[in-house]
mmCIF file of C-alpha atoms in Angstrom:
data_model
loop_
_atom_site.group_PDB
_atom_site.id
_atom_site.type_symbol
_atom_site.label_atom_id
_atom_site.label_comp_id
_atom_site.label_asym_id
_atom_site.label_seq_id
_atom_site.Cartn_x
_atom_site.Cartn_y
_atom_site.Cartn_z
ATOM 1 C CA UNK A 1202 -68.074 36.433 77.434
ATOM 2 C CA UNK A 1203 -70.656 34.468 75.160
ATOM 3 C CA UNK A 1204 -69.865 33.497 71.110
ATOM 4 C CA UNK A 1205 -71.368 31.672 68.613
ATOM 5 C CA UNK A 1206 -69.620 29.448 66.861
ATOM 6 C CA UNK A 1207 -72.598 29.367 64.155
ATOM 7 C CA UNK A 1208 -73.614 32.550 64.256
ATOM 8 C CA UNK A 1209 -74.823 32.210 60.676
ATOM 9 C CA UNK A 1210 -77.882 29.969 62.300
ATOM 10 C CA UNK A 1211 -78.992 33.081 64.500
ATOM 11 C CA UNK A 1212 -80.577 34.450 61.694
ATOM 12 C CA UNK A 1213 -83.225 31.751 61.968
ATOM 13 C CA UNK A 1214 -84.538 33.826 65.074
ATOM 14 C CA UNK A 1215 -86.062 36.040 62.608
ATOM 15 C CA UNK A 1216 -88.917 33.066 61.913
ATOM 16 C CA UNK A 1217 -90.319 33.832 65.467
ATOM 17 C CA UNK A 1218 -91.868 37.860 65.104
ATOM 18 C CA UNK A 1219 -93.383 36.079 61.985
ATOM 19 C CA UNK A 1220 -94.834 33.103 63.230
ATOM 20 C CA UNK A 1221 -96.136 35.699 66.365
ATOM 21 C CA UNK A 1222 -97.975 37.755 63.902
ATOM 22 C CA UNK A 1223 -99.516 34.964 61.943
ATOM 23 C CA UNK A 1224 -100.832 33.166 65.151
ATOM 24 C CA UNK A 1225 -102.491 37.017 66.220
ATOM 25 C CA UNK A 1226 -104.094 36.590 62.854
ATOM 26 C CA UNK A 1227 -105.170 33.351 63.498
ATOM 27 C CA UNK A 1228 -106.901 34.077 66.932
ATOM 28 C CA UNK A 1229 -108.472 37.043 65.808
ATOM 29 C CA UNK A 1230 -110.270 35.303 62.958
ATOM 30 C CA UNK A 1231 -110.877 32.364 64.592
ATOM 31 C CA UNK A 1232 -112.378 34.702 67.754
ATOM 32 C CA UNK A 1233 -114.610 36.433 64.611
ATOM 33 C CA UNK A 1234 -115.992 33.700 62.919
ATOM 34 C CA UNK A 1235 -116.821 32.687 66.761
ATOM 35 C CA UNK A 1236 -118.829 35.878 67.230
ATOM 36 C CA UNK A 1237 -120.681 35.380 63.640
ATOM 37 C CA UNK A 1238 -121.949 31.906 64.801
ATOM 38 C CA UNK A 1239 -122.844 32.282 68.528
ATOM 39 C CA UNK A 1240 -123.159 35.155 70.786
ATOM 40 C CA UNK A 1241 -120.113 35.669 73.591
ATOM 41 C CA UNK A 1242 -122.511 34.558 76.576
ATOM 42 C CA UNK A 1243 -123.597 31.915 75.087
ATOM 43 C CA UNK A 1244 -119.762 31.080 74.158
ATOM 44 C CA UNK A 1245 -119.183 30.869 77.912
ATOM 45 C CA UNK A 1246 -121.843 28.801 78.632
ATOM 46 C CA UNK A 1247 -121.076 26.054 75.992
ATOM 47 C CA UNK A 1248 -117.133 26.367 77.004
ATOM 48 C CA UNK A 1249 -117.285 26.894 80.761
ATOM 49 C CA UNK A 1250 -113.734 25.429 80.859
ATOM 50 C CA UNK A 1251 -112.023 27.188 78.417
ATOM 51 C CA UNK A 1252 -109.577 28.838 79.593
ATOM 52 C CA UNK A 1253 -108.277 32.173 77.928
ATOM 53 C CA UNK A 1254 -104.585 32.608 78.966
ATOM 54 C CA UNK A 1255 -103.408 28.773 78.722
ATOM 55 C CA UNK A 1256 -103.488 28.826 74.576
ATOM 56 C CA UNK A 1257 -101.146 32.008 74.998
ATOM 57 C CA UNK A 1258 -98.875 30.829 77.936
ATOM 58 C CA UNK A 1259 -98.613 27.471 75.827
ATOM 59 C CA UNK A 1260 -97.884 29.615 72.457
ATOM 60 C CA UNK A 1261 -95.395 31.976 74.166
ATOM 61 C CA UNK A 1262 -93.428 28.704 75.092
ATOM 62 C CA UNK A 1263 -93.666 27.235 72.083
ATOM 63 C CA UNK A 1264 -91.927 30.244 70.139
ATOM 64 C CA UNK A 1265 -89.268 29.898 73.372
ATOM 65 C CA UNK A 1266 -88.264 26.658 72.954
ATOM 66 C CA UNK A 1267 -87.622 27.318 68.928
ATOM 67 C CA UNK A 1268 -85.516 30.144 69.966
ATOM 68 C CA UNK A 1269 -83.384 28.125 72.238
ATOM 69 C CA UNK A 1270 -83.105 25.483 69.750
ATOM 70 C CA UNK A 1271 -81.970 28.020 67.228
ATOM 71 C CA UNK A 1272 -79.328 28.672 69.749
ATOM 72 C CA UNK A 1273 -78.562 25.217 69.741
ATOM 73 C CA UNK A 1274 -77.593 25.196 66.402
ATOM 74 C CA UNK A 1275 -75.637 28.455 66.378
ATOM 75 C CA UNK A 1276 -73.525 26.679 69.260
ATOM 76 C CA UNK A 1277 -72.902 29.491 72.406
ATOM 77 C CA UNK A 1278 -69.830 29.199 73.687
ATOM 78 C CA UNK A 1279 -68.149 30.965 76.573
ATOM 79 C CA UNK A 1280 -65.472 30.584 78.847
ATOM 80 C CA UNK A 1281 -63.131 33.319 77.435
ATOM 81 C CA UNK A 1282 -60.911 34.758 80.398
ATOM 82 C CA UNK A 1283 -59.353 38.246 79.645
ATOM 83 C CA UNK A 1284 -56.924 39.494 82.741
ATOM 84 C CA UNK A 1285 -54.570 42.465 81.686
ATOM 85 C CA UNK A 1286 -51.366 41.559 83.207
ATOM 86 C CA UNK A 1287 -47.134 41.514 82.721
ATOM 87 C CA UNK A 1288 -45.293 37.976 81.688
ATOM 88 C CA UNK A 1289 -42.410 37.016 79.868
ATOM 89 C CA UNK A 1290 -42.517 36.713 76.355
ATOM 90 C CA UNK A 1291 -42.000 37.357 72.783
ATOM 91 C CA UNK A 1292 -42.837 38.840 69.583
ATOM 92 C CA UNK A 1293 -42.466 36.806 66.189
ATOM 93 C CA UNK A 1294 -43.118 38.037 63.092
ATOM 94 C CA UNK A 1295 -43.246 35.438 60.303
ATOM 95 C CA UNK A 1296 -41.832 35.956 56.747
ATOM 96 C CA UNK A 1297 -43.454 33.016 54.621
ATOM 97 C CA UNK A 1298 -42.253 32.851 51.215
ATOM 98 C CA UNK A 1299 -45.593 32.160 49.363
ATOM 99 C CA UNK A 1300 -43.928 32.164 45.479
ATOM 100 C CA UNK A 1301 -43.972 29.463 43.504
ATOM 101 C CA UNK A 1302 -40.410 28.066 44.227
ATOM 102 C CA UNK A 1303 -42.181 27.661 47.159
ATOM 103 C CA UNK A 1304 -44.373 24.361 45.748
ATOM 104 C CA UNK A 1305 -41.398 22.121 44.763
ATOM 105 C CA UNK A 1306 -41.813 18.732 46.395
ATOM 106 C CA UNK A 1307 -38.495 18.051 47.064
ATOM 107 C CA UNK A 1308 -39.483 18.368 51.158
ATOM 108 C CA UNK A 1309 -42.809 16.772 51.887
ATOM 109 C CA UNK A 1310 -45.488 16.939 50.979
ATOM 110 C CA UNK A 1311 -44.167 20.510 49.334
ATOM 111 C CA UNK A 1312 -41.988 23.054 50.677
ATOM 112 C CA UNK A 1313 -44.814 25.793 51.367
ATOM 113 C CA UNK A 1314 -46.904 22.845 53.386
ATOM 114 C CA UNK A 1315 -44.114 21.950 55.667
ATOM 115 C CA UNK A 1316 -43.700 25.825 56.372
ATOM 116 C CA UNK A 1317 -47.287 25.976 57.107
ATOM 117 C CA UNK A 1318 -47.129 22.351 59.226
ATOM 118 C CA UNK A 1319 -43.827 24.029 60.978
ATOM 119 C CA UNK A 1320 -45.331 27.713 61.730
ATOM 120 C CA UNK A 1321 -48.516 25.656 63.006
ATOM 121 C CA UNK A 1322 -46.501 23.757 65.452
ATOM 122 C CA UNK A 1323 -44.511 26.557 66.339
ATOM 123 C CA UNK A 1324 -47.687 28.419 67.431
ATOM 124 C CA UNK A 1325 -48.772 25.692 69.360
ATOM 125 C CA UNK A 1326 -46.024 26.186 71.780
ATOM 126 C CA UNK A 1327 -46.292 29.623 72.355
ATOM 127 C CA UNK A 1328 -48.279 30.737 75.571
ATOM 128 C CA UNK A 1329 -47.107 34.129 76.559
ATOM 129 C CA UNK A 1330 -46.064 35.417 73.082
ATOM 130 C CA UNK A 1331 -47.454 37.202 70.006
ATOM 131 C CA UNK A 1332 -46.785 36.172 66.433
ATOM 132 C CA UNK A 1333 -47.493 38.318 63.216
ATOM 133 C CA UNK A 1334 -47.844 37.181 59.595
ATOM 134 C CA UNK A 1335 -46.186 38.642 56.695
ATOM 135 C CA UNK A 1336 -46.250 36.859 53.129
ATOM 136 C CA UNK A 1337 -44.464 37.727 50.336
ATOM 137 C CA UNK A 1338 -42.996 36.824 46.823
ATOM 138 C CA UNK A 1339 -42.209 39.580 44.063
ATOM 139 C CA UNK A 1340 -43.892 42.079 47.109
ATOM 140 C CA UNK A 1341 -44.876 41.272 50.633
ATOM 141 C CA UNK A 1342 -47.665 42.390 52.807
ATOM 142 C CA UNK A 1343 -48.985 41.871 56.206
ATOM 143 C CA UNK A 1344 -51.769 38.669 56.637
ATOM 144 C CA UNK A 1345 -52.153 38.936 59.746
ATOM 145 C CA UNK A 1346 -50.679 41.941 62.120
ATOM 146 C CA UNK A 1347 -49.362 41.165 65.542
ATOM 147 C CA UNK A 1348 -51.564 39.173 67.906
ATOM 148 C CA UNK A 1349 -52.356 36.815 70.555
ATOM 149 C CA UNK A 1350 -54.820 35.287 68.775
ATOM 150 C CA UNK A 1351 -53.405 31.929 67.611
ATOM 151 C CA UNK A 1352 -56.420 30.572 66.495
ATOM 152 C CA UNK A 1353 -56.971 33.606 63.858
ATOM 153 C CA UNK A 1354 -53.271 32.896 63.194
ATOM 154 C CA UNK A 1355 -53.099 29.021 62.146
ATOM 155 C CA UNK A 1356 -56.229 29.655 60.326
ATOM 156 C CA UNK A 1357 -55.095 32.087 57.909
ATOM 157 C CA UNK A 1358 -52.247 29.847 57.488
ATOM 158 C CA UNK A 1359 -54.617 27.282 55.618
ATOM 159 C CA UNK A 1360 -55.624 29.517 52.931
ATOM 160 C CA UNK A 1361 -52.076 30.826 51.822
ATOM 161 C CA UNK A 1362 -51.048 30.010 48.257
ATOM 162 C CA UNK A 1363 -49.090 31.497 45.777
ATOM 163 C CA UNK A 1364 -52.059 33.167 44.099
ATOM 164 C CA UNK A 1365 -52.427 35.682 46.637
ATOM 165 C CA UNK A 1366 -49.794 37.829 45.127
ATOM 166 C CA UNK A 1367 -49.538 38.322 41.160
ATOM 167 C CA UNK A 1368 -45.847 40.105 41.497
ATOM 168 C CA UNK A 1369 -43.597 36.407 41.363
ATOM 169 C CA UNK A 1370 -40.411 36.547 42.800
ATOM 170 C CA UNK A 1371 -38.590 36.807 45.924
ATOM 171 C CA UNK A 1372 -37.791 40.132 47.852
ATOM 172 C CA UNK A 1373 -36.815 39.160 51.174
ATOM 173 C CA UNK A 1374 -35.609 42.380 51.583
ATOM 174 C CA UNK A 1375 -39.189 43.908 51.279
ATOM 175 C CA UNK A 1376 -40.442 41.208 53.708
ATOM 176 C CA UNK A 1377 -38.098 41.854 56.228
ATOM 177 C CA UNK A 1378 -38.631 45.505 56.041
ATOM 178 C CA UNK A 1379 -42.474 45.244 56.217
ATOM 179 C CA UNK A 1380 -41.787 42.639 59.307
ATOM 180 C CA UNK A 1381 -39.870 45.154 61.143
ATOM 181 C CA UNK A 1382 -42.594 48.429 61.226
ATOM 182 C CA UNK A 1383 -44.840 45.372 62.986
ATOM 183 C CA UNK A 1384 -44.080 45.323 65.772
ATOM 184 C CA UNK A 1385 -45.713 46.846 69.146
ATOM 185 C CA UNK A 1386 -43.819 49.718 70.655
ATOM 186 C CA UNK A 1387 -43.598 48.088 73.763
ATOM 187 C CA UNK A 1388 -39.601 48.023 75.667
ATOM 188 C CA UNK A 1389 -37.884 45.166 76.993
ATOM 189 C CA UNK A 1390 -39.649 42.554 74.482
ATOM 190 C CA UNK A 1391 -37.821 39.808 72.756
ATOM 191 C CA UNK A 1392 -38.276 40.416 68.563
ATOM 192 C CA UNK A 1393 -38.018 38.132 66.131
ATOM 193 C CA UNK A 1394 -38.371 37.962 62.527
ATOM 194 C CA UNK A 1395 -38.650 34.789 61.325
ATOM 195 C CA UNK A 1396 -37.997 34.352 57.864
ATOM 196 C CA UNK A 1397 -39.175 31.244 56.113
ATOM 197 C CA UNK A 1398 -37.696 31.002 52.659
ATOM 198 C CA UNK A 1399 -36.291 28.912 49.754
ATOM 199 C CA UNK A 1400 -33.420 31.785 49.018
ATOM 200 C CA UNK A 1401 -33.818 32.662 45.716
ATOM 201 C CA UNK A 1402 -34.001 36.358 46.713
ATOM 202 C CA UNK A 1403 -34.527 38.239 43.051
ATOM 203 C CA UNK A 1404 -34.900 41.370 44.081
ATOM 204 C CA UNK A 1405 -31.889 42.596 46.360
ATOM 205 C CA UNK A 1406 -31.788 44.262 49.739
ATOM 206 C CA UNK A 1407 -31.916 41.830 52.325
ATOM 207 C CA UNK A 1408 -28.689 42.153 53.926
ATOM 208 C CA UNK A 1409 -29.163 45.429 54.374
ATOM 209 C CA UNK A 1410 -32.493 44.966 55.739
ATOM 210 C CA UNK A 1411 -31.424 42.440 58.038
ATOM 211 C CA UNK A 1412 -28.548 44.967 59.497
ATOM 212 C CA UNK A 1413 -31.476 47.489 60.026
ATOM 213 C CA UNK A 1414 -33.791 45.314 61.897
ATOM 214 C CA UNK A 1415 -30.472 43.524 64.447
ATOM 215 C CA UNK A 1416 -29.810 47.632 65.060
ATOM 216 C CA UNK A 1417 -33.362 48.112 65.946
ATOM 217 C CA UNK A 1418 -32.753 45.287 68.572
ATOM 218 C CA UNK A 1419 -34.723 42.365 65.882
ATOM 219 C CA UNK A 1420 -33.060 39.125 65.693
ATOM 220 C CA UNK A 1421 -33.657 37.723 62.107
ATOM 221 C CA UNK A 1422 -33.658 34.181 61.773
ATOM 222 C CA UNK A 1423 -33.982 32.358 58.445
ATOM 223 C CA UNK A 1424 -35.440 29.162 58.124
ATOM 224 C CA UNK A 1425 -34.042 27.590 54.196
ATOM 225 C CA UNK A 1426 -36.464 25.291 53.100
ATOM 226 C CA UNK A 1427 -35.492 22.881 50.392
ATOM 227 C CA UNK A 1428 -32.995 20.185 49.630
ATOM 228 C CA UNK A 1429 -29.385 20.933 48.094
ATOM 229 C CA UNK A 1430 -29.757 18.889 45.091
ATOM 230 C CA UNK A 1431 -33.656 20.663 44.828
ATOM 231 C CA UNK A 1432 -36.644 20.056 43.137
ATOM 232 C CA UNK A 1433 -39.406 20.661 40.105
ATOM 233 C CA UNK A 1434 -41.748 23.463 40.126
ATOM 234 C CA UNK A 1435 -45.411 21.724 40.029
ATOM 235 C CA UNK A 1436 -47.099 24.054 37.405
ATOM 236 C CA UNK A 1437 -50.939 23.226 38.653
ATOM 237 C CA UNK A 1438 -51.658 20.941 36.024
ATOM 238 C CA UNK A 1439 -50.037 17.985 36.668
ATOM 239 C CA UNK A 1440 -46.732 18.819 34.739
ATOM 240 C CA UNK A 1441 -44.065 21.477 35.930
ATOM 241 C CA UNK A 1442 -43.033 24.696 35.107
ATOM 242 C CA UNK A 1443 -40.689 25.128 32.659
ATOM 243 C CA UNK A 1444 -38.460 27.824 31.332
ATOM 244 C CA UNK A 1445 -38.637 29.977 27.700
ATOM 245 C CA UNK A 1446 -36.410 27.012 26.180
ATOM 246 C CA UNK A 1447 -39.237 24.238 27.592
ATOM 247 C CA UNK A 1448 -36.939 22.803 29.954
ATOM 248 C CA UNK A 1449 -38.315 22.030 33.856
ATOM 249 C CA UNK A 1450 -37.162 24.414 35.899
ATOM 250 C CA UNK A 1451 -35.559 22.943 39.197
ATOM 251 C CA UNK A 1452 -35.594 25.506 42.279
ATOM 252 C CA UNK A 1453 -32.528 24.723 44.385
ATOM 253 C CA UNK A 1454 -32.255 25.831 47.935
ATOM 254 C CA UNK A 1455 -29.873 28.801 48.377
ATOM 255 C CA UNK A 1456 -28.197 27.885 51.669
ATOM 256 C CA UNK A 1457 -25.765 30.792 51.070
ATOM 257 C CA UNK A 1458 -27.834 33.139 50.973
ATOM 258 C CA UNK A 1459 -30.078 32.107 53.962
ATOM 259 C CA UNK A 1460 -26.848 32.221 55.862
ATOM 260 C CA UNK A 1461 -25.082 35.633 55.556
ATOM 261 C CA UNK A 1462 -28.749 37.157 56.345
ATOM 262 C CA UNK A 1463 -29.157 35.491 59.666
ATOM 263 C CA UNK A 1464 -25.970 36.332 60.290
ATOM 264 C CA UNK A 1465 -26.153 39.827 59.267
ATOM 265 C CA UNK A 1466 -29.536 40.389 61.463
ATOM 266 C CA UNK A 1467 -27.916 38.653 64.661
ATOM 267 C CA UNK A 1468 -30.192 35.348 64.263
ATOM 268 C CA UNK A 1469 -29.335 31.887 63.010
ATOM 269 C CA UNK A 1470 -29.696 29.894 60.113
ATOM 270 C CA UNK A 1471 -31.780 26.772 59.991
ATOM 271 C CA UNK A 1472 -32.411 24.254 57.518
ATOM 272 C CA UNK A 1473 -35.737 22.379 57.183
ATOM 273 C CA UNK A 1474 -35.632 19.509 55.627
ATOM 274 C CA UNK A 1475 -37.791 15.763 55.663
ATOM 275 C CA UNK A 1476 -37.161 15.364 59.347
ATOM 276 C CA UNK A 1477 -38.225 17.449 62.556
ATOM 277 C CA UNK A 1478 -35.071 19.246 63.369
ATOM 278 C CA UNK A 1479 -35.562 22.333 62.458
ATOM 279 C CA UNK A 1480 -38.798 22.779 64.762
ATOM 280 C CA UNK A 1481 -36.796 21.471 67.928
ATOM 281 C CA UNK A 1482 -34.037 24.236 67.201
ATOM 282 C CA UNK A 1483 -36.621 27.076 66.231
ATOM 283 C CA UNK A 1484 -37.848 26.191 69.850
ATOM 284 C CA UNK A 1485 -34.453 26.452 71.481
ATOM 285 C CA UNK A 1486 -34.099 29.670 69.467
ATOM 286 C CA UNK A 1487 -36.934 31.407 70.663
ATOM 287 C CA UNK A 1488 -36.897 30.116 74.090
ATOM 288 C CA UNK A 1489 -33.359 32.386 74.441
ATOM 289 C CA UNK A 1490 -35.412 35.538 73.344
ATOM 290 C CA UNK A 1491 -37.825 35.183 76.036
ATOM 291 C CA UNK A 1492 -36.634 37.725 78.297
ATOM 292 C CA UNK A 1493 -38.947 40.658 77.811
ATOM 293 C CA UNK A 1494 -42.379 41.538 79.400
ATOM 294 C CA UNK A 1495 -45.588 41.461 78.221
ATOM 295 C CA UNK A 1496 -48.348 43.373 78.862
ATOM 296 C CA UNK A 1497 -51.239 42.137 77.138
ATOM 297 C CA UNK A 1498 -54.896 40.024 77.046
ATOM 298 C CA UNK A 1499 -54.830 36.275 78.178
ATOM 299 C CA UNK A 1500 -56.848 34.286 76.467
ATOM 300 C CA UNK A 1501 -58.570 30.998 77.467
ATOM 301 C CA UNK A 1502 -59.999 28.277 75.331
ATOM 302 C CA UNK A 1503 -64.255 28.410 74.782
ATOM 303 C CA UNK A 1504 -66.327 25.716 76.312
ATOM 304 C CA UNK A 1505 -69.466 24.624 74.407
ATOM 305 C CA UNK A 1506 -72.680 25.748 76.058
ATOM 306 C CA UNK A 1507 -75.384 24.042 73.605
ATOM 307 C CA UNK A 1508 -75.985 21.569 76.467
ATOM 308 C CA UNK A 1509 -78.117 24.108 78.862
ATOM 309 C CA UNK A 1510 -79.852 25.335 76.062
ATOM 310 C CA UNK A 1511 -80.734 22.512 74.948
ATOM 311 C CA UNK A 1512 -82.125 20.974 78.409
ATOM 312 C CA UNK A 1513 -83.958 24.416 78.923
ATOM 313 C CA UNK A 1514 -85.917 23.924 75.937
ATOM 314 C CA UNK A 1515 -86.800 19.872 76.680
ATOM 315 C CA UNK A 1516 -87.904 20.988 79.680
ATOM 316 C CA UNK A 1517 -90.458 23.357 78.244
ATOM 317 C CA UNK A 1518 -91.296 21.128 75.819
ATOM 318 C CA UNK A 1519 -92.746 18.900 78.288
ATOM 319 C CA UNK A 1520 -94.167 21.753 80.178
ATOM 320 C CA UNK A 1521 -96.054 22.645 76.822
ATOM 321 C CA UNK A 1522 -97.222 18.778 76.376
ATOM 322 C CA UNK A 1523 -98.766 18.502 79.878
ATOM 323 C CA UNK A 1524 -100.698 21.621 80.125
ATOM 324 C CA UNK A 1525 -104.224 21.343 78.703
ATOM 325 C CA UNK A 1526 -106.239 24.475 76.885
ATOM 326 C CA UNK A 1527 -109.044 23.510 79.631
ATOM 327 C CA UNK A 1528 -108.871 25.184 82.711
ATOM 328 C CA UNK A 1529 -107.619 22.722 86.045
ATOM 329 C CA UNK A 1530 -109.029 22.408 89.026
ATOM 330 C CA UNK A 1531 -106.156 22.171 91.287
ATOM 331 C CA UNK A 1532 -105.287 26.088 89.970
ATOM 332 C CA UNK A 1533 -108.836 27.617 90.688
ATOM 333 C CA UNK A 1534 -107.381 29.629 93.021
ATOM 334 C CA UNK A 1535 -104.816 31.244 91.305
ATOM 335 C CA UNK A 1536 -105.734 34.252 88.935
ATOM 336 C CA UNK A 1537 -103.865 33.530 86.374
ATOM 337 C CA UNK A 1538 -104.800 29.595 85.038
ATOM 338 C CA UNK A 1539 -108.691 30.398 86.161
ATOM 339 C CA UNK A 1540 -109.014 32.947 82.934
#
């Protein structure tokens, strides 16, 4: 299967039917103003040499060789392997806490980064699995539905802010639910939600949607992201957010919380913090789930292809450079250089 990476550049291609029509143009009128001076025999007898089909066979590879550099420049890539077959994996959806609690610094370099940096990483180590996307705040939706397609999934990752949803807050509850009608239908397939959160859950319900997802066979796992003594709300502007009485707000982690709803959905509670611990035990986690089967497309990475193009069209470019407009002896006997 061929790609572009740059498809954008493809739309260069369209310079080529133009450039055909205005050389047409050209030849005609040239041919006509031709005819107006001297008469067609006597044409032949001042150009004996001339040959008729070189200036077209050079032409036709002179709008080749700008196609394949066009080509070039869109980048072709290929290499993609897809093989429908069973393996052992999982299914991960990811609750990401996008609300503004979310931006306190108090973990490096802010608590939403290092639950983008630690989803990221978590991806990268998945092989025979699918993850999903759900953000959320005063409401959640789904970013990204189930997939094997990491490489859609870490990029959507870079563009997830607070902003995307005007409804503050923190409704785990919501999250969870919206997490657990995203899954595939498939049987025997270790399912995870993995909540990533700060705890300040304002809106209710998450218990209870934890119990429904563990009953549903969904092991909820919530990672609390934050320190205990917790941290200032950046407000955008190089201050912080501050309450109705102008004092900073500090967003502290609610460990508590995070707690009794990996408990009640059957998963385990992790705290992220400044060092890497939480990754290795998300890993150790996940690797227990990975009992089920799979039955799904295998992806493999895409190798650039720019290089053949690219020597295709320097080697009609010299083709082009060595053939003359005059006709050549050495081809006199073959019909179509003796026109």
């Amino acid at each position: 299967m061929l790609r572009f990476a740059e498809p954008t550049y493809l739309y260069l291609l369209f310079i080529i039917p133009i450039l055909v029509c205005m050389w047409i143009l050209y030849t005609r009128r040239k041919k006509m103003l031709l005819d107006k001076i001297f008469d067609r025999k006597l044409q032949n007898g001042l150009m004996p040499n001339l040959s008729k089909t070189r200036p077209v066979v050079k032409f036709i590879l002179s709008m080749t060789v700008l196609a394949l550099l066009v080509l070039v420049l869109a980048r072709p890539q290929a290499g993609t392997k897809i093989s429908n077959e069973k393996r052992n994996g999982i299914e991960a959806m990811v609750a990401l806490d996008i609300s503004n609690s979310m931006l306190a610094e108090d973990v490096v370099p802010s608590r939403l980064d290092k639950s983008k940096m630690l989803i990221e990483n978590m991806v990268d180590g998945f092989r025979n699995d699918k993850v999903g996307l759900v953000v959320f705040a005063g409401s959640s939706f789904i970013q990204l539905p189930i997939t094997t397609d990491f490489v859609s999934a870490k990029m959507f990752l870079q563009s997830l802010s607070p902003s995307l949803i005007a409804t503050q807050g923190t409704d785990i509850g919501g999250a969870i639910n919206t997490c657990t009608n995203s899954f595939t239908k498939k049987n025997n397939v270790g399912r995870a939600i993995i909540v990533i959160t700060d705890g300040e859950d304002h809106e209710g319900g998450a218990l209870e949607a934890a119990k429904a997802a563990k009953k549903k066979g969904i092991n909820v796992f919530v990672l609390g992201v934050g320190l205990p003594k917790g941290g200032l709300v950046p407000d955008g502007h190089g201050g912080y957010i501050k309450d109705n009485h102008g004092k900073e707000v500090l967003s502290v982690l609610n460990e508590d919380m995070c707690r009794q709803i990996a408990q009640a959905g059957g998963g385990a509670y992790i705290h992220v913090d400044n060092t890497n611990s939480a990754q290795d035990t998300l890993e150790r986690e996940l690797t227990n789930l990975q009992h089920g089967e799979l039955f799904n497309a295998m992806y493999s990475e895409y190798d650039e292809q720019f290089q053949t193009f690219a020597l295709l069209a320097l080697i009609l470019i010299i083709i082009e450079m060595v053939m003359l407009d005059v006709k050549n002896p050495f081809f006199k006997n073959i019909r179509l250089f003796r026109k």
